[in-house]
Tab-separated table of C-alpha atoms in Angstrom:
chain	number	residue	atom	x	y	z
A	1	MET	CA	85.875	33.342	109.661
A	2	SER	CA	88.311	36.170	110.299
A	3	ARG	CA	91.299	36.466	108.006
A	4	LYS	CA	94.454	35.048	109.543
A	5	LYS	CA	98.062	35.062	108.457
A	6	LEU	CA	99.445	31.647	107.590
A	7	THR	CA	102.350	30.269	109.556
A	8	ARG	CA	105.371	29.196	107.548
A	9	ARG	CA	104.444	25.571	108.230
A	10	GLN	CA	100.901	26.086	106.881
A	11	PHE	CA	102.224	27.850	103.800
A	12	VAL	CA	104.772	25.135	103.047
A	13	ALA	CA	102.158	22.425	103.582
A	14	ALA	CA	99.666	24.079	101.268
A	15	THR	CA	102.124	24.820	98.488
A	16	ALA	CA	103.670	21.377	98.778
A	17	MET	CA	100.228	19.863	98.399
A	18	SER	CA	99.636	21.869	95.242
A	19	SER	CA	103.049	21.033	93.833
A	20	ALA	CA	102.550	17.327	94.431
A	21	ALA	CA	99.254	17.408	92.589
A	22	LEU	CA	100.794	19.267	89.664
A	23	ILE	CA	103.237	16.411	89.088
A	24	THR	CA	100.287	14.416	87.804
A	25	ALA	CA	98.677	17.275	85.865
A	26	PRO	CA	96.509	15.796	83.114
A	27	TYR	CA	98.281	17.233	80.086
A	28	VAL	CA	100.157	20.089	78.460
A	29	ARG	CA	99.814	21.245	74.905
A	30	GLY	CA	103.376	21.598	73.675
A	31	ALA	CA	106.296	23.832	72.827
A	32	TYR	CA	104.483	26.110	70.387
A	33	ALA	CA	101.652	27.096	72.704
A	34	ALA	CA	100.486	30.715	72.839
A	35	GLY	CA	101.213	31.206	76.509
A	36	LYS	CA	100.730	29.079	79.604
A	37	LEU	CA	97.851	28.718	82.033
A	38	SER	CA	97.729	26.974	85.409
A	39	ILE	CA	94.389	25.916	86.876
A	40	GLY	CA	93.397	24.657	90.322
A	41	PHE	CA	90.062	22.818	90.098
A	42	TRP	CA	88.090	21.254	92.927
A	43	ASP	CA	88.628	17.470	93.062
A	44	HIS	CA	85.110	16.207	92.394
A	45	TRP	CA	83.418	13.564	94.551
A	46	VAL	CA	81.709	11.924	91.556
A	47	PRO	CA	83.922	9.462	89.651
A	48	GLY	CA	84.525	10.609	86.082
A	49	ALA	CA	83.539	14.243	86.666
A	50	ASN	CA	87.168	15.386	86.676
A	51	ASP	CA	87.674	13.654	83.321
A	52	ALA	CA	84.899	15.765	81.820
A	53	SER	CA	86.535	18.959	83.081
A	54	THR	CA	89.890	17.882	81.691
A	55	ALA	CA	88.373	17.074	78.304
A	56	MET	CA	86.697	20.475	78.046
A	57	VAL	CA	89.848	22.349	79.009
A	58	LYS	CA	91.840	20.300	76.506
A	59	GLU	CA	89.310	21.102	73.770
A	60	TRP	CA	89.677	24.811	74.472
A	61	ALA	CA	93.484	24.626	74.771
A	62	GLU	CA	93.889	22.853	71.435
A	63	LYS	CA	91.834	25.520	69.727
A	64	GLU	CA	93.489	28.494	71.435
A	65	LYS	CA	97.009	27.013	71.404
A	66	VAL	CA	97.547	27.555	75.115
A	67	GLU	CA	99.700	25.273	77.239
A	68	VAL	CA	97.615	24.247	80.282
A	69	SER	CA	98.287	22.384	83.501
A	70	ILE	CA	95.486	21.278	85.852
A	71	ASP	CA	95.714	20.566	89.553
A	72	TYR	CA	92.703	18.845	91.180
A	73	ILE	CA	92.568	19.927	94.830
A	74	THR	CA	90.535	18.050	97.413
A	75	SER	CA	88.220	19.917	99.760
A	76	ASN	CA	89.099	17.468	102.550
A	77	ASN	CA	90.922	18.954	105.539
A	78	LYS	CA	90.341	22.492	104.221
A	79	LYS	CA	92.972	22.083	101.509
A	80	ILE	CA	91.157	24.453	99.165
A	81	GLU	CA	91.083	27.152	101.848
A	82	LEU	CA	94.770	26.573	102.607
A	83	THR	CA	95.651	26.816	98.940
A	84	VAL	CA	93.671	30.047	98.486
A	85	ALA	CA	95.348	31.592	101.533
A	86	ALA	CA	98.835	30.440	100.549
A	87	GLU	CA	98.590	31.748	96.996
A	88	ALA	CA	97.085	35.049	98.102
A	89	GLN	CA	99.944	35.570	100.535
A	90	ALA	CA	102.653	34.497	98.094
A	91	LYS	CA	101.052	36.294	95.130
A	92	SER	CA	101.946	33.246	93.131
A	93	GLY	CA	100.285	29.980	92.134
A	94	HIS	CA	97.494	29.090	89.777
A	95	ASP	CA	96.077	31.596	87.329
A	96	ILE	CA	92.564	30.251	87.952
A	97	LEU	CA	91.585	28.749	91.294
A	98	GLN	CA	88.224	27.206	92.152
A	99	MET	CA	86.769	27.946	95.587
A	100	TYR	CA	83.437	28.029	97.355
A	101	THR	CA	81.063	30.369	99.150
A	102	TRP	CA	82.867	32.995	101.235
A	103	TRP	CA	86.330	33.014	99.689
A	104	PRO	CA	85.818	35.502	96.830
A	105	HIS	CA	84.906	38.157	99.403
A	106	ALA	CA	87.641	37.103	101.817
A	107	TYR	CA	90.317	37.885	99.200
A	108	ALA	CA	88.394	40.379	97.098
A	109	GLU	CA	91.276	42.804	96.702
A	110	GLN	CA	93.419	40.125	95.038
A	111	PHE	CA	90.980	38.901	92.408
A	112	GLU	CA	90.777	40.285	88.902
A	113	PRO	CA	87.262	41.635	88.195
A	114	VAL	CA	85.446	39.344	85.762
A	115	ASN	CA	82.362	41.410	84.883
A	116	ASP	CA	82.916	40.828	81.182
A	117	VAL	CA	82.885	37.032	81.578
A	118	VAL	CA	79.931	36.857	83.988
A	119	GLU	CA	77.760	39.381	82.161
A	120	GLU	CA	78.162	37.457	78.905
A	121	ALA	CA	77.371	34.186	80.691
A	122	ILE	CA	74.188	35.736	82.108
A	123	LYS	CA	73.139	36.810	78.601
A	124	GLN	CA	73.484	33.209	77.440
A	125	ASN	CA	72.224	31.314	80.486
A	126	GLY	CA	69.842	33.624	82.319
A	127	GLU	CA	70.155	35.586	85.533
A	128	VAL	CA	71.981	34.165	88.546
A	129	ASN	CA	70.274	33.777	91.906
A	130	ASP	CA	70.699	36.308	94.710
A	131	THR	CA	72.989	34.085	96.782
A	132	VAL	CA	75.493	33.946	93.926
A	133	LYS	CA	75.385	37.756	93.689
A	134	TYR	CA	75.758	38.071	97.464
A	135	LEU	CA	78.834	35.820	97.528
A	136	GLY	CA	80.429	36.625	94.183
A	137	LYS	CA	79.964	40.361	93.744
A	138	ALA	CA	81.059	43.492	95.629
A	139	ASP	CA	80.745	47.191	94.799
A	140	GLY	CA	79.496	46.420	91.310
A	141	LYS	CA	82.405	44.084	90.535
A	142	TRP	CA	82.168	40.371	89.931
A	143	LEU	CA	84.960	38.925	92.052
A	144	ALA	CA	84.761	35.467	90.495
A	145	VAL	CA	82.858	33.471	87.881
A	146	PRO	CA	80.030	31.159	89.061
A	147	ALA	CA	81.227	27.577	88.577
A	148	THR	CA	78.879	24.700	87.827
A	149	PRO	CA	81.089	21.894	89.250
A	150	GLY	CA	80.546	21.572	92.984
A	151	SER	CA	77.621	24.007	93.260
A	152	GLN	CA	74.739	22.346	95.070
A	153	ILE	CA	71.427	22.617	96.896
A	154	LYS	CA	71.288	20.783	100.219
A	155	GLY	CA	67.586	20.015	100.210
A	156	PRO	CA	65.616	17.062	101.566
A	157	CYS	CA	66.236	13.585	100.242
A	158	SER	CA	63.323	11.502	101.509
A	159	ARG	CA	62.645	7.804	101.588
A	160	ILE	CA	59.472	7.396	99.523
A	161	ASP	CA	58.376	4.242	101.343
A	162	LEU	CA	59.129	5.334	104.915
A	163	MET	CA	57.567	8.768	104.566
A	164	LYS	CA	54.421	7.257	103.088
A	165	LYS	CA	54.144	4.438	105.637
A	166	HIS	CA	54.993	6.288	108.837
A	167	ALA	CA	54.175	9.959	108.127
A	168	GLY	CA	51.386	9.572	105.568
A	169	ILE	CA	53.251	11.796	103.093
A	170	ASP	CA	53.668	10.943	99.414
A	171	VAL	CA	56.729	12.963	98.396
A	172	GLN	CA	56.322	11.952	94.735
A	173	GLU	CA	52.844	13.420	94.741
A	174	LEU	CA	54.108	16.635	96.375
A	175	TYR	CA	56.945	16.898	93.833
A	176	PRO	CA	55.872	15.102	90.636
A	177	VAL	CA	58.191	14.549	87.696
A	178	GLY	CA	57.580	16.960	84.830
A	179	ALA	CA	55.165	19.170	86.744
A	180	PRO	CA	55.255	22.014	89.265
A	181	PRO	CA	55.311	21.169	92.977
A	182	LYS	CA	52.003	20.586	94.726
A	183	ALA	CA	53.576	21.257	98.073
A	184	ASP	CA	51.483	23.919	99.808
A	185	SER	CA	50.993	21.465	102.675
A	186	TRP	CA	54.749	20.826	102.962
A	187	ASN	CA	55.513	23.322	105.719
A	188	MET	CA	57.418	23.419	108.992
A	189	ASP	CA	54.471	22.095	110.992
A	190	THR	CA	54.048	19.142	108.625
A	191	PHE	CA	57.791	18.573	108.714
A	192	LEU	CA	57.808	18.459	112.519
A	193	LYS	CA	54.900	15.997	112.633
A	194	ALA	CA	56.628	13.797	110.064
A	195	ALA	CA	59.879	13.879	112.049
A	196	GLU	CA	58.002	12.782	115.161
A	197	ALA	CA	56.144	9.980	113.366
A	198	CYS	CA	59.287	8.601	111.733
A	199	GLN	CA	61.249	8.808	114.981
A	200	LYS	CA	58.568	6.834	116.817
A	201	ALA	CA	58.665	4.223	114.037
A	202	GLY	CA	62.426	3.853	114.432
A	203	PHE	CA	63.509	5.818	111.344
A	204	PRO	CA	64.446	9.342	112.536
A	205	PHE	CA	65.292	12.172	110.189
A	206	GLY	CA	69.083	12.361	109.800
A	207	ILE	CA	69.790	16.045	110.429
A	208	GLY	CA	73.100	16.947	112.029
A	209	LEU	CA	73.558	19.456	114.825
A	210	GLY	CA	77.323	19.716	114.656
A	211	GLU	CA	79.724	22.422	113.530
A	212	THR	CA	80.323	21.302	109.940
A	213	THR	CA	78.603	22.687	106.882
A	214	ASP	CA	75.700	20.251	106.463
A	215	SER	CA	74.446	21.031	109.978
A	216	VAL	CA	74.927	24.780	109.551
A	217	ASP	CA	73.274	24.841	106.127
A	218	THR	CA	70.102	23.192	107.421
A	219	ALA	CA	69.998	25.542	110.398
A	220	GLY	CA	70.337	28.518	108.063
A	221	ALA	CA	67.338	27.513	105.971
A	222	ILE	CA	65.189	26.869	109.047
A	223	PHE	CA	66.116	30.207	110.619
A	224	GLN	CA	65.437	32.049	107.366
A	225	SER	CA	62.025	30.425	107.023
A	226	PHE	CA	61.113	32.205	110.258
A	227	GLY	CA	62.699	35.487	109.127
A	228	ALA	CA	65.393	35.058	111.795
A	229	GLU	CA	68.655	36.986	111.275
A	230	LEU	CA	71.497	37.229	113.768
A	231	VAL	CA	72.958	40.217	111.903
A	232	ASN	CA	71.007	42.135	109.268
A	233	ALA	CA	72.206	43.429	105.908
A	234	LYS	CA	73.213	46.769	107.461
A	235	GLY	CA	75.486	45.010	109.938
A	236	ASP	CA	73.231	45.518	112.982
A	237	VAL	CA	73.093	42.693	115.528
A	238	THR	CA	69.493	41.425	115.554
A	239	VAL	CA	69.689	38.317	117.740
A	240	LYS	CA	67.072	39.299	120.307
A	241	THR	CA	64.049	39.400	118.016
A	242	ASP	CA	60.747	37.511	118.017
A	243	GLU	CA	61.783	35.801	114.768
A	244	VAL	CA	64.953	34.350	116.303
A	245	ARG	CA	62.978	33.250	119.366
A	246	GLN	CA	60.435	31.480	117.141
A	247	ALA	CA	63.202	29.720	115.190
A	248	LEU	CA	64.825	28.483	118.399
A	249	GLU	CA	61.512	27.300	119.849
A	250	TYR	CA	60.875	25.334	116.666
A	251	TYR	CA	64.383	23.873	116.614
A	252	LYS	CA	64.024	22.692	120.211
A	253	LYS	CA	60.934	20.696	119.242
A	254	LEU	CA	62.651	19.246	116.172
A	255	ILE	CA	65.811	18.241	118.034
A	256	ALA	CA	63.753	15.997	120.310
A	257	PHE	CA	63.030	13.757	117.289
A	258	LEU	CA	66.556	13.609	115.835
A	259	PRO	CA	69.189	10.916	116.555
A	260	PRO	CA	70.698	11.358	120.042
A	261	ASP	CA	74.216	11.660	118.635
A	262	ALA	CA	73.267	14.335	116.047
A	263	PRO	CA	75.293	17.040	117.893
A	264	SER	CA	78.473	15.104	117.069
A	265	TRP	CA	77.687	14.509	113.390
A	266	ASP	CA	80.033	15.628	110.642
A	267	ASP	CA	79.329	15.977	106.927
A	268	ALA	CA	79.652	12.230	106.322
A	269	SER	CA	77.195	11.223	109.039
A	270	ASN	CA	73.958	12.012	107.216
A	271	ASN	CA	75.203	10.213	104.103
A	272	LYS	CA	75.927	7.111	106.175
A	273	TRP	CA	72.554	7.458	107.895
A	274	LEU	CA	70.657	7.333	104.617
A	275	ILE	CA	72.726	4.521	103.118
A	276	SER	CA	72.357	2.411	106.285
A	277	GLY	CA	68.575	2.365	105.802
A	278	ARG	CA	67.967	3.802	109.283
A	279	GLY	CA	66.725	7.232	108.232
A	280	ALA	CA	63.576	8.521	106.546
A	281	LEU	CA	65.070	11.869	105.415
A	282	ILE	CA	68.366	13.737	105.227
A	283	MET	CA	69.377	17.181	103.957
A	284	ASN	CA	71.989	16.751	101.242
A	285	PRO	CA	72.841	17.130	97.558
A	286	PRO	CA	72.580	13.912	95.509
A	287	SER	CA	75.939	12.524	96.680
A	288	ALA	CA	74.385	10.240	99.326
A	289	TRP	CA	71.879	8.912	96.807
A	290	ALA	CA	74.662	8.371	94.265
A	291	VAL	CA	76.656	6.282	96.739
A	292	ALA	CA	73.505	4.386	97.686
A	293	LYS	CA	73.074	3.436	94.014
A	294	ARG	CA	76.380	1.614	94.273
A	295	ASP	CA	76.366	0.325	97.858
A	296	ALA	CA	72.684	0.025	98.811
A	297	PRO	CA	70.522	-0.036	95.647
A	298	GLN	CA	67.445	-1.030	97.635
A	299	VAL	CA	67.772	2.320	99.467
A	300	ALA	CA	68.558	4.361	96.359
A	301	GLU	CA	65.448	3.206	94.517
A	302	GLN	CA	63.320	4.633	97.363
A	303	CYS	CA	64.972	8.099	97.437
A	304	TRP	CA	63.308	11.303	96.258
A	305	THR	CA	65.060	14.694	96.312
A	306	HIS	CA	62.677	17.641	96.666
A	307	GLY	CA	62.005	21.068	98.120
A	308	PHE	CA	62.466	22.414	101.634
A	309	PRO	CA	59.455	22.846	103.953
A	310	SER	CA	58.104	26.385	104.103
A	311	GLY	CA	57.969	28.539	107.208
A	312	PRO	CA	56.080	31.684	108.216
A	313	LYS	CA	58.388	33.859	106.092
A	314	GLY	CA	58.793	31.607	103.062
A	315	ARG	CA	60.467	28.519	101.665
A	316	TYR	CA	64.268	28.587	101.720
A	317	ALA	CA	66.854	26.021	100.679
A	318	PRO	CA	70.621	26.008	101.284
A	319	PHE	CA	72.551	26.813	98.119
A	320	LEU	CA	76.342	26.510	98.171
A	321	PRO	CA	77.896	27.887	95.001
A	322	TYR	CA	81.435	27.323	93.800
A	323	PHE	CA	83.379	29.988	91.906
A	324	TRP	CA	86.359	30.221	89.578
A	325	GLY	CA	88.612	33.068	90.723
A	326	LEU	CA	91.252	34.751	88.570
A	327	TRP	CA	94.130	36.195	90.587
A	328	ASN	CA	95.153	39.735	89.700
A	329	PHE	CA	98.786	38.567	89.722
A	330	SER	CA	98.101	36.101	86.889
A	331	LYS	CA	100.436	36.540	83.913
A	332	ASN	CA	97.883	35.320	81.362
A	333	LYS	CA	94.597	37.006	82.226
A	334	ALA	CA	93.329	37.127	78.644
A	335	SER	CA	93.622	33.372	78.186
A	336	ALA	CA	92.169	32.746	81.630
A	337	LYS	CA	89.083	34.818	80.839
A	338	SER	CA	88.728	33.067	77.482
A	339	LEU	CA	88.720	29.674	79.212
A	340	LEU	CA	86.230	30.789	81.875
A	341	ALA	CA	83.915	32.089	79.165
A	342	PHE	CA	84.163	28.717	77.394
A	343	LEU	CA	83.392	26.782	80.593
A	344	SER	CA	80.354	29.031	81.180
A	345	GLN	CA	78.713	28.309	77.816
A	346	PRO	CA	75.444	26.322	77.838
A	347	SER	CA	77.047	23.323	76.115
A	348	SER	CA	79.819	23.164	78.720
A	349	ILE	CA	77.369	23.494	81.590
A	350	GLU	CA	75.292	20.629	80.204
A	351	LYS	CA	78.410	18.427	80.058
A	352	PHE	CA	79.283	19.243	83.671
A	353	VAL	CA	75.796	18.279	84.833
A	354	ALA	CA	75.756	15.042	82.837
A	355	ALA	CA	79.229	13.990	84.002
A	356	SER	CA	78.293	14.508	87.652
A	357	GLY	CA	75.066	12.533	87.325
A	358	GLY	CA	73.064	15.642	88.191
A	359	TYR	CA	75.094	16.623	91.281
A	360	ASP	CA	76.501	19.847	89.804
A	361	LEU	CA	74.062	22.727	89.781
A	362	PRO	CA	74.337	25.775	87.489
A	363	ALA	CA	73.526	29.111	89.074
A	364	TYR	CA	71.746	30.375	85.956
A	365	ALA	CA	67.963	30.604	85.577
A	366	LYS	CA	67.770	29.019	82.111
A	367	MET	CA	69.866	25.989	83.058
A	368	THR	CA	67.614	24.225	85.575
A	369	THR	CA	65.692	21.922	83.219
A	370	LEU	CA	68.468	19.861	81.620
A	371	LYS	CA	67.518	16.308	80.678
A	372	THR	CA	69.907	14.701	83.183
A	373	TRP	CA	67.673	15.608	86.115
A	374	ALA	CA	64.537	14.250	84.441
A	375	GLU	CA	66.125	10.994	83.314
A	376	VAL	CA	68.570	9.927	86.000
A	377	GLY	CA	67.519	7.183	88.397
A	378	PRO	CA	66.557	4.939	90.076
A	379	PRO	CA	63.820	5.866	90.499
A	380	LYS	CA	63.583	7.798	87.256
A	381	GLY	CA	63.067	11.490	87.950
A	382	THR	CA	64.384	11.298	91.496
A	383	LEU	CA	66.398	14.493	90.898
A	384	TYR	CA	63.857	16.338	88.745
A	385	HIS	CA	63.109	18.959	91.433
A	386	TYR	CA	66.676	19.143	92.762
A	387	PRO	CA	67.660	22.179	90.608
A	388	ASN	CA	64.535	24.135	91.658
A	389	PRO	CA	63.152	24.241	88.084
A	390	TYR	CA	59.985	26.132	89.057
A	391	ASN	CA	61.758	28.632	91.315
A	392	HIS	CA	59.692	27.089	94.069
A	393	GLN	CA	62.035	28.109	96.867
A	394	THR	CA	64.526	30.855	97.641
A	395	LEU	CA	68.100	29.644	97.425
A	396	SER	CA	70.056	31.039	100.340
A	397	ILE	CA	73.110	30.529	102.519
A	398	ALA	CA	73.204	30.438	106.308
A	399	ALA	CA	73.999	33.717	108.111
A	400	SER	CA	72.945	35.891	105.185
A	401	PRO	CA	72.027	38.718	104.699
A	402	ALA	CA	74.750	39.878	107.097
A	403	PRO	CA	77.736	41.529	105.394
A	404	PRO	CA	79.708	38.578	103.988
A	405	LYS	CA	82.793	38.989	106.176
A	406	ILE	CA	80.558	38.896	109.280
A	407	ALA	CA	78.331	36.136	107.920
A	408	GLN	CA	81.404	34.029	107.175
A	409	GLN	CA	82.316	34.035	110.865
A	410	ILE	CA	78.769	33.181	111.979
A	411	TYR	CA	78.823	30.323	109.479
A	412	ALA	CA	82.315	29.036	110.330
A	413	GLN	CA	81.672	29.139	114.078
A	414	ALA	CA	78.306	27.331	113.677
A	415	THR	CA	76.624	29.978	115.814
A	416	LEU	CA	73.136	28.945	114.657
A	417	THR	CA	73.428	25.281	115.618
A	418	LYS	CA	75.225	26.132	118.866
A	419	MET	CA	72.399	28.455	119.917
A	420	ALA	CA	69.795	25.823	119.055
A	421	LEU	CA	71.639	23.156	121.036
A	422	ARG	CA	72.175	25.356	124.069
A	423	PHE	CA	68.458	26.047	124.252
A	424	ALA	CA	67.421	22.455	123.515
A	425	GLN	CA	69.772	21.104	126.174
A	426	GLY	CA	68.228	23.152	128.955
A	427	GLU	CA	69.665	26.660	128.790
A	428	LYS	CA	67.073	29.411	129.172
A	429	LEU	CA	66.034	31.052	125.937
A	430	GLU	CA	67.174	34.527	126.945
A	431	THR	CA	70.533	33.145	128.071
A	432	ALA	CA	71.054	31.442	124.712
A	433	LEU	CA	70.117	34.674	122.956
A	434	ALA	CA	72.545	36.673	125.076
A	435	TRP	CA	75.316	34.210	124.234
A	436	GLY	CA	74.543	34.490	120.508
A	437	GLU	CA	74.466	38.273	120.729
A	438	GLY	CA	77.877	38.302	122.405
A	439	GLU	CA	79.306	36.049	119.702
A	440	CYS	CA	78.056	38.306	116.920
A	441	GLU	CA	79.351	41.435	118.650
A	442	GLY	CA	82.736	39.736	118.821
A	443	PHE	CA	82.649	38.982	115.118
A	444	MET	CA	82.052	42.659	114.425
A	445	ARG	CA	85.323	43.521	116.150
A	446	THR	CA	87.506	41.003	114.311
């Protein structure tokens, strides 16, 4: 998405939203605090997860004698993006602000470099994956600190019973608890055959084809499995390649087996599809399964989260990391960095994961085998392979490896799903490619 100036109305709305949330800030330390710190955290979907964040911040604040206020900001209606933009323009707001994916690069010049915090976290927790580096680092500088809360893989969540009955696939055998995947046969061809079999049985795969993130994330992983890039890492437009043609040909076949209304789906649609019992597979983090535990336990006990199917160029899975950014206009940078270092310690990360029921996903290599994922259920072990413990797949984000400010526009405009739909709905392949090429050339000029 190109950077745009906020209107006065947008700015007032965003800052008013933040101010209203601050009225109910969880706590402050007191009159003798050694400085003040204001934090804007993402408002977690999982009940109780915010309480864990508050408790950890309070523990740190009591020790360091810092007066802290916390504002939990919803991601609904782009309120995080509005808050980031408003504070960047005003050069005022929170000291620390949590955001996702593209936003560290979008406002790179206004973030305080945090190499010291991230490099120490890597020493403790292991290396971060390449997508986190791609989104969180520029010119040797860490723009923001990888955040565990909110970070997620949007991989397949399959119905054990329906996949076995209608597609002849035992997902628990492919991805066993406590052991490496045995998933060499789990590839794009197998995936397509399974989608066809389940659709004929009346339980189609619930994969969206809309313009919101769940649809785009799935498209990104499928395109990458064919080696298809719309813009390469050098910034060259590479739409008209054999790899992109192969990805579109595959997508056209897959779309024929998806729900007819999939082009209109938003990010809630696949969750509802799984919980309704009508679908054999969706692409999502464990949020849909977690809601099913409460609202449709008979569905939840048949869910298994596992790896993405592999394509000709590898096995990719959508990874969407969150970050904690420290504004360079903060008046208490030392305390802010101290808190971020505390929240990045192994013990803090483990608490985040436990409080979210396994939803939150650390970006660090040594933090993918925590007991929560092995023990949570039903069925027990359903999330064991969710954090990619055997590095079985490459964690990626749609539109990469294009330069982030170009990739952000490809992602935000859902160029991948739009191209796939145009071709699937009858447009000639070369016409769809020419349209995609024109879109990318336009992004280069903005």
